[in-house]
């Protein structure tokens, strides 16, 4: 079976969808599937490489418009591929247009990661092509059933939607002597205070400003660790200073994959305070849950509150309400029994529902079913 994945970027570019495509491609390759990834390069020249059994074709990039890489090479390269399955990861309008014009796969699968939320002018222009793409798809893969109800584009095609959880390799979040020792060092660095953890790219829709505001009401001596970098970093650092909480908010920066589990093990709880439906899943919640952390997330009508179940694996709060966020943090920090109960349920749910092996098995089953038709 030959499978072609199409998106804008691939590892070593980091991001939720990029990681998801990597898990899928490498997992399928390990199962004997011929996996090719067609993406754009970070520069103008085209290149082809092999990564862990996956053939990666990177089309030359000439510019970026609204976070979408523009590449003329992508259209030519698309016409040269003849896979059994083309698996597109939406949203990436250029890749989808290239497939509509030049795609030659036997079957088309679209993983619908998110509605286009912020770039409304782009959506207005692209809407006819999006509708055509979803009508042409043989199957639409979604991470959770919420999209069948809430997305105006997915809902009309509910009959060909398949729910496949976006799983991860959770084994690296199993505590080791080394990670536990490092977790102890992290706690000591912060005076052994209770640690509230955020992990993610510092983008506008992550809502970290609300979490920083909430820290004014969170009981002392708890501290907030913000792991990650991004375009909002400088603004949010200044914001913390302006509120007088900079001593209780530590911007850690990027942390290596090897060290990240120790941060989860050092923390008391995890918070994903996202404010826009661009946050469709929140893979970092699964990492935290697999580590036994109770989670606090916001209700966005997407998958965040599907992954983290209210009063089961953590708490779900309304978005853009720092006071409610602070109350939730205080409740978990002061109620050790609830914190332990949610943490145990979180770990069990993560390992039962959100492993990469389950995702790969379900994806292969979908491909085989489509090709049998």
Tab-separated table of N, CA and C in Angstrom, residues 109-200:
chain	number	residue	atom	x	y	z
A	109	UNK	N	-8.364	10.666	1.629
A	109	UNK	CA	-8.735	10.843	3.040
A	109	UNK	C	-8.317	12.248	3.454
A	110	UNK	N	-9.192	12.952	4.141
A	110	UNK	CA	-8.875	14.270	4.679
A	110	UNK	C	-8.994	14.216	6.195
A	111	UNK	N	-7.900	14.501	6.891
A	111	UNK	CA	-8.007	14.704	8.333
A	111	UNK	C	-8.326	16.173	8.569
A	112	UNK	N	-9.485	16.412	9.151
A	112	UNK	CA	-9.962	17.777	9.374
A	112	UNK	C	-9.547	18.191	10.775
A	113	UNK	N	-8.440	18.940	10.856
A	113	UNK	CA	-7.890	19.313	12.156
A	113	UNK	C	-8.606	20.504	12.770
A	114	UNK	N	-9.020	21.457	11.934
A	114	UNK	CA	-9.566	22.693	12.490
A	114	UNK	C	-10.296	23.478	11.421
A	115	UNK	N	-11.370	24.166	11.825
A	115	UNK	CA	-11.936	25.200	10.959
A	115	UNK	C	-10.908	26.318	10.806
A	116	UNK	N	-10.987	27.057	9.713
A	116	UNK	CA	-10.185	28.272	9.567
A	116	UNK	C	-10.864	29.340	10.409
A	117	UNK	N	-10.186	29.788	11.466
A	117	UNK	CA	-10.825	30.643	12.463
A	117	UNK	C	-10.446	32.107	12.294
A	118	UNK	N	-9.159	32.394	12.241
A	118	UNK	CA	-8.713	33.789	12.305
A	118	UNK	C	-8.686	34.456	10.932
A	119	UNK	N	-8.275	33.732	9.895
A	119	UNK	CA	-8.100	34.326	8.561
A	119	UNK	C	-9.431	34.291	7.793
A	120	UNK	N	-10.377	35.104	8.230
A	120	UNK	CA	-11.721	35.051	7.661
A	120	UNK	C	-11.743	35.459	6.187
A	121	UNK	N	-10.863	36.388	5.806
A	121	UNK	CA	-10.814	36.775	4.389
A	121	UNK	C	-10.346	35.603	3.533
A	122	UNK	N	-9.406	34.812	4.073
A	122	UNK	CA	-8.931	33.633	3.364
A	122	UNK	C	-10.043	32.604	3.238
A	123	UNK	N	-10.811	32.427	4.305
A	123	UNK	CA	-11.907	31.462	4.271
A	123	UNK	C	-12.948	31.853	3.236
A	124	UNK	N	-13.243	33.136	3.131
A	124	UNK	CA	-14.239	33.592	2.148
A	124	UNK	C	-13.825	33.191	0.744
A	125	UNK	N	-12.538	33.373	0.423
A	125	UNK	CA	-12.045	33.026	-0.913
A	125	UNK	C	-11.931	31.524	-1.103
A	126	UNK	N	-11.612	30.826	-0.016
A	126	UNK	CA	-11.297	29.404	-0.136
A	126	UNK	C	-12.514	28.500	0.029
A	127	UNK	N	-13.601	29.027	0.568
A	127	UNK	CA	-14.764	28.218	0.904
A	127	UNK	C	-15.244	27.302	-0.235
A	128	UNK	N	-15.365	27.796	-1.481
A	128	UNK	CA	-15.820	26.891	-2.549
A	128	UNK	C	-14.887	25.699	-2.754
A	129	UNK	N	-13.577	25.915	-2.613
A	129	UNK	CA	-12.617	24.825	-2.797
A	129	UNK	C	-12.683	23.844	-1.629
A	130	UNK	N	-12.893	24.373	-0.413
A	130	UNK	CA	-13.016	23.507	0.751
A	130	UNK	C	-14.223	22.590	0.606
A	131	UNK	N	-15.334	23.158	0.192
A	131	UNK	CA	-16.536	22.337	0.003
A	131	UNK	C	-16.316	21.264	-1.055
A	132	UNK	N	-15.601	21.624	-2.112
A	132	UNK	CA	-15.319	20.656	-3.175
A	132	UNK	C	-14.401	19.552	-2.668
A	133	UNK	N	-13.417	19.930	-1.861
A	133	UNK	CA	-12.483	18.949	-1.320
A	133	UNK	C	-13.216	17.935	-0.439
A	134	UNK	N	-14.062	18.411	0.466
A	134	UNK	CA	-14.760	17.506	1.374
A	134	UNK	C	-15.780	16.648	0.632
A	135	UNK	N	-16.376	17.197	-0.420
A	135	UNK	CA	-17.298	16.408	-1.229
A	135	UNK	C	-16.556	15.305	-1.980
A	136	UNK	N	-15.334	15.591	-2.382
A	136	UNK	CA	-14.533	14.627	-3.144
A	136	UNK	C	-13.918	13.558	-2.240
A	137	UNK	N	-13.711	13.860	-0.973
A	137	UNK	CA	-13.060	12.925	-0.052
A	137	UNK	C	-13.866	11.639	0.082
A	138	UNK	N	-13.148	10.525	0.139
A	138	UNK	CA	-13.791	9.238	0.384
A	138	UNK	C	-14.036	9.030	1.874
A	139	UNK	N	-13.240	9.677	2.707
A	139	UNK	CA	-13.441	9.624	4.152
A	139	UNK	C	-12.859	10.883	4.772
A	140	UNK	N	-13.494	11.332	5.856
A	140	UNK	CA	-13.016	12.491	6.609
A	140	UNK	C	-12.694	12.003	8.013
A	141	UNK	N	-11.429	12.099	8.380
A	141	UNK	CA	-10.990	11.669	9.705
A	141	UNK	C	-11.027	12.860	10.656
A	142	UNK	N	-11.658	12.663	11.805
A	142	UNK	CA	-11.728	13.716	12.815
A	142	UNK	C	-11.288	13.130	14.152
A	143	UNK	N	-10.708	13.985	14.986
A	143	UNK	CA	-10.150	13.505	16.247
A	143	UNK	C	-11.211	13.212	17.290
A	144	UNK	N	-12.380	13.846	17.152
A	144	UNK	CA	-13.433	13.671	18.150
A	144	UNK	C	-14.777	14.009	17.519
A	145	UNK	N	-15.874	13.487	18.070
A	145	UNK	CA	-17.184	13.670	17.422
A	145	UNK	C	-17.726	15.087	17.474
A	146	UNK	N	-17.090	15.979	18.226
A	146	UNK	CA	-17.581	17.350	18.333
A	146	UNK	C	-17.689	18.013	16.971
A	147	UNK	N	-16.724	17.743	16.087
A	147	UNK	CA	-16.725	18.408	14.784
A	147	UNK	C	-17.922	18.016	13.919
A	148	UNK	N	-18.444	16.827	14.117
A	148	UNK	CA	-19.630	16.437	13.346
A	148	UNK	C	-20.834	17.281	13.723
A	149	UNK	N	-20.801	17.840	14.932
A	149	UNK	CA	-21.909	18.679	15.382
A	149	UNK	C	-21.641	20.164	15.160
A	150	UNK	N	-20.404	20.600	15.368
A	150	UNK	CA	-20.129	22.034	15.473
A	150	UNK	C	-19.505	22.672	14.244
A	151	UNK	N	-18.885	21.895	13.365
A	151	UNK	CA	-18.266	22.501	12.186
A	151	UNK	C	-19.272	22.602	11.050
A	152	UNK	N	-19.502	23.814	10.531
A	152	UNK	CA	-20.468	23.956	9.429
A	152	UNK	C	-20.011	23.271	8.148
A	153	UNK	N	-18.728	22.949	8.058
A	153	UNK	CA	-18.218	22.297	6.843
A	153	UNK	C	-18.222	20.781	6.977
A	154	UNK	N	-17.956	20.291	8.179
A	154	UNK	CA	-17.905	18.846	8.381
A	154	UNK	C	-19.307	18.250	8.548
A	155	UNK	N	-20.191	18.965	9.234
A	155	UNK	CA	-21.518	18.435	9.561
A	155	UNK	C	-22.273	17.877	8.349
A	156	UNK	N	-22.249	18.529	7.175
A	156	UNK	CA	-22.982	17.968	6.033
A	156	UNK	C	-22.426	16.640	5.537
A	157	UNK	N	-21.229	16.277	5.986
A	157	UNK	CA	-20.593	15.038	5.518
A	157	UNK	C	-20.431	14.038	6.653
A	158	UNK	N	-21.332	14.098	7.627
A	158	UNK	CA	-21.214	13.234	8.803
A	158	UNK	C	-21.208	11.759	8.430
A	159	UNK	N	-21.860	11.407	7.311
A	159	UNK	CA	-21.952	10.001	6.921
A	159	UNK	C	-20.607	9.399	6.522
A	160	UNK	N	-19.637	10.241	6.172
A	160	UNK	CA	-18.323	9.678	5.817
A	160	UNK	C	-17.228	10.113	6.799
A	161	UNK	N	-17.635	10.588	7.968
A	161	UNK	CA	-16.674	10.932	9.015
A	161	UNK	C	-16.300	9.690	9.821
A	162	UNK	N	-15.043	9.614	10.175
A	162	UNK	CA	-14.528	8.526	11.008
A	162	UNK	C	-13.763	9.163	12.165
A	163	UNK	N	-14.112	8.796	13.398
A	163	UNK	CA	-13.406	9.332	14.558
A	163	UNK	C	-12.175	8.470	14.828
A	164	UNK	N	-11.002	9.082	14.686
A	164	UNK	CA	-9.740	8.428	15.029
A	164	UNK	C	-8.983	9.370	15.949
A	165	UNK	N	-8.820	8.971	17.189
A	165	UNK	CA	-8.116	9.823	18.150
A	165	UNK	C	-6.682	10.070	17.696
A	166	UNK	N	-6.208	11.281	17.908
A	166	UNK	CA	-4.833	11.626	17.568
A	166	UNK	C	-3.920	11.151	18.691
A	167	UNK	N	-3.388	9.966	18.514
A	167	UNK	CA	-2.603	9.345	19.566
A	167	UNK	C	-1.140	9.729	19.530
A	168	UNK	N	-0.446	9.366	20.603
A	168	UNK	CA	0.975	9.666	20.743
A	168	UNK	C	1.700	8.475	21.347
A	169	UNK	N	3.024	8.498	21.229
A	169	UNK	CA	3.850	7.511	21.904
A	169	UNK	C	4.000	7.964	23.352
A	170	UNK	N	3.274	7.349	24.236
A	170	UNK	CA	3.221	7.780	25.633
A	170	UNK	C	4.277	7.113	26.507
A	171	UNK	N	5.014	6.173	25.953
A	171	UNK	CA	5.976	5.436	26.775
A	171	UNK	C	7.031	6.354	27.377
A	172	UNK	N	7.347	7.456	26.678
A	172	UNK	CA	8.403	8.327	27.193
A	172	UNK	C	7.954	9.108	28.439
A	173	UNK	N	6.670	9.060	28.763
A	173	UNK	CA	6.186	9.764	29.947
A	173	UNK	C	6.084	8.842	31.168
A	174	UNK	N	6.562	7.612	31.018
A	174	UNK	CA	6.669	6.714	32.170
A	174	UNK	C	7.864	7.153	33.014
A	175	UNK	N	7.666	7.383	34.288
A	175	UNK	CA	8.774	7.876	35.122
A	175	UNK	C	9.969	6.924	35.127
A	176	UNK	N	11.147	7.514	35.101
A	176	UNK	CA	12.396	6.781	35.251
A	176	UNK	C	13.169	7.414	36.409
A	177	UNK	N	14.207	6.726	36.859
A	177	UNK	CA	15.022	7.285	37.945
A	177	UNK	C	15.600	8.630	37.534
A	178	UNK	N	15.997	8.733	36.263
A	178	UNK	CA	16.596	9.977	35.779
A	178	UNK	C	15.562	11.100	35.726
A	179	UNK	N	14.365	10.805	35.203
A	179	UNK	CA	13.347	11.859	35.087
A	179	UNK	C	12.847	12.294	36.459
A	180	UNK	N	12.734	11.361	37.384
A	180	UNK	CA	12.281	11.711	38.732
A	180	UNK	C	13.314	12.567	39.461
A	181	UNK	N	14.600	12.260	39.238
A	181	UNK	CA	15.654	13.079	39.845
A	181	UNK	C	15.638	14.487	39.272
A	182	UNK	N	15.436	14.582	37.954
A	182	UNK	CA	15.369	15.898	37.323
A	182	UNK	C	14.127	16.657	37.799
A	183	UNK	N	12.997	15.955	37.986
A	183	UNK	CA	11.775	16.594	38.499
A	183	UNK	C	12.016	17.173	39.887
A	184	UNK	N	12.750	16.448	40.694
A	184	UNK	CA	13.062	16.937	42.038
A	184	UNK	C	13.914	18.201	41.971
A	185	UNK	N	14.856	18.240	41.013
A	185	UNK	CA	15.689	19.435	40.822
A	185	UNK	C	14.828	20.630	40.411
A	186	UNK	N	13.878	20.383	39.512
A	186	UNK	CA	13.009	21.470	39.041
A	186	UNK	C	12.203	22.036	40.207
A	187	UNK	N	11.640	21.155	41.029
A	187	UNK	CA	10.867	21.627	42.182
A	187	UNK	C	11.755	22.421	43.145
A	188	UNK	N	12.967	21.932	43.372
A	188	UNK	CA	13.882	22.625	44.288
A	188	UNK	C	14.243	24.006	43.762
A	189	UNK	N	14.423	24.114	42.441
A	189	UNK	CA	14.744	25.410	41.824
A	189	UNK	C	13.674	26.446	42.139
A	190	UNK	N	12.438	25.990	42.294
A	190	UNK	CA	11.318	26.905	42.544
A	190	UNK	C	10.843	26.821	43.989
A	191	UNK	N	11.784	26.500	44.869
A	191	UNK	CA	11.498	26.532	46.299
A	191	UNK	C	10.520	25.480	46.766
A	192	UNK	N	10.400	24.391	45.979
A	192	UNK	CA	9.462	23.298	46.299
A	192	UNK	C	8.021	23.793	46.436
A	193	UNK	N	7.722	24.891	45.751
A	193	UNK	CA	6.344	25.390	45.729
A	193	UNK	C	5.510	24.519	44.790
A	194	UNK	N	4.178	24.472	44.979
A	194	UNK	CA	3.328	23.776	44.003
A	194	UNK	C	3.493	24.425	42.627
A	195	UNK	N	3.649	23.587	41.598
A	195	UNK	CA	3.917	24.107	40.254
A	195	UNK	C	2.712	23.883	39.348
A	196	UNK	N	2.253	24.981	38.754
A	196	UNK	CA	1.210	24.956	37.727
A	196	UNK	C	1.921	25.000	36.386
A	197	UNK	N	1.610	24.080	35.479
A	197	UNK	CA	2.379	23.927	34.246
A	197	UNK	C	1.552	24.241	33.001
A	198	UNK	N	2.174	24.993	32.086
A	198	UNK	CA	1.656	25.152	30.714
A	198	UNK	C	2.762	24.737	29.767
A	199	UNK	N	2.407	23.985	28.719
A	199	UNK	CA	3.356	23.601	27.676
A	199	UNK	C	2.720	23.900	26.324
A	200	UNK	N	3.448	24.559	25.439
A	200	UNK	CA	2.915	24.794	24.091
A	200	UNK	C	3.578	25.967	23.405
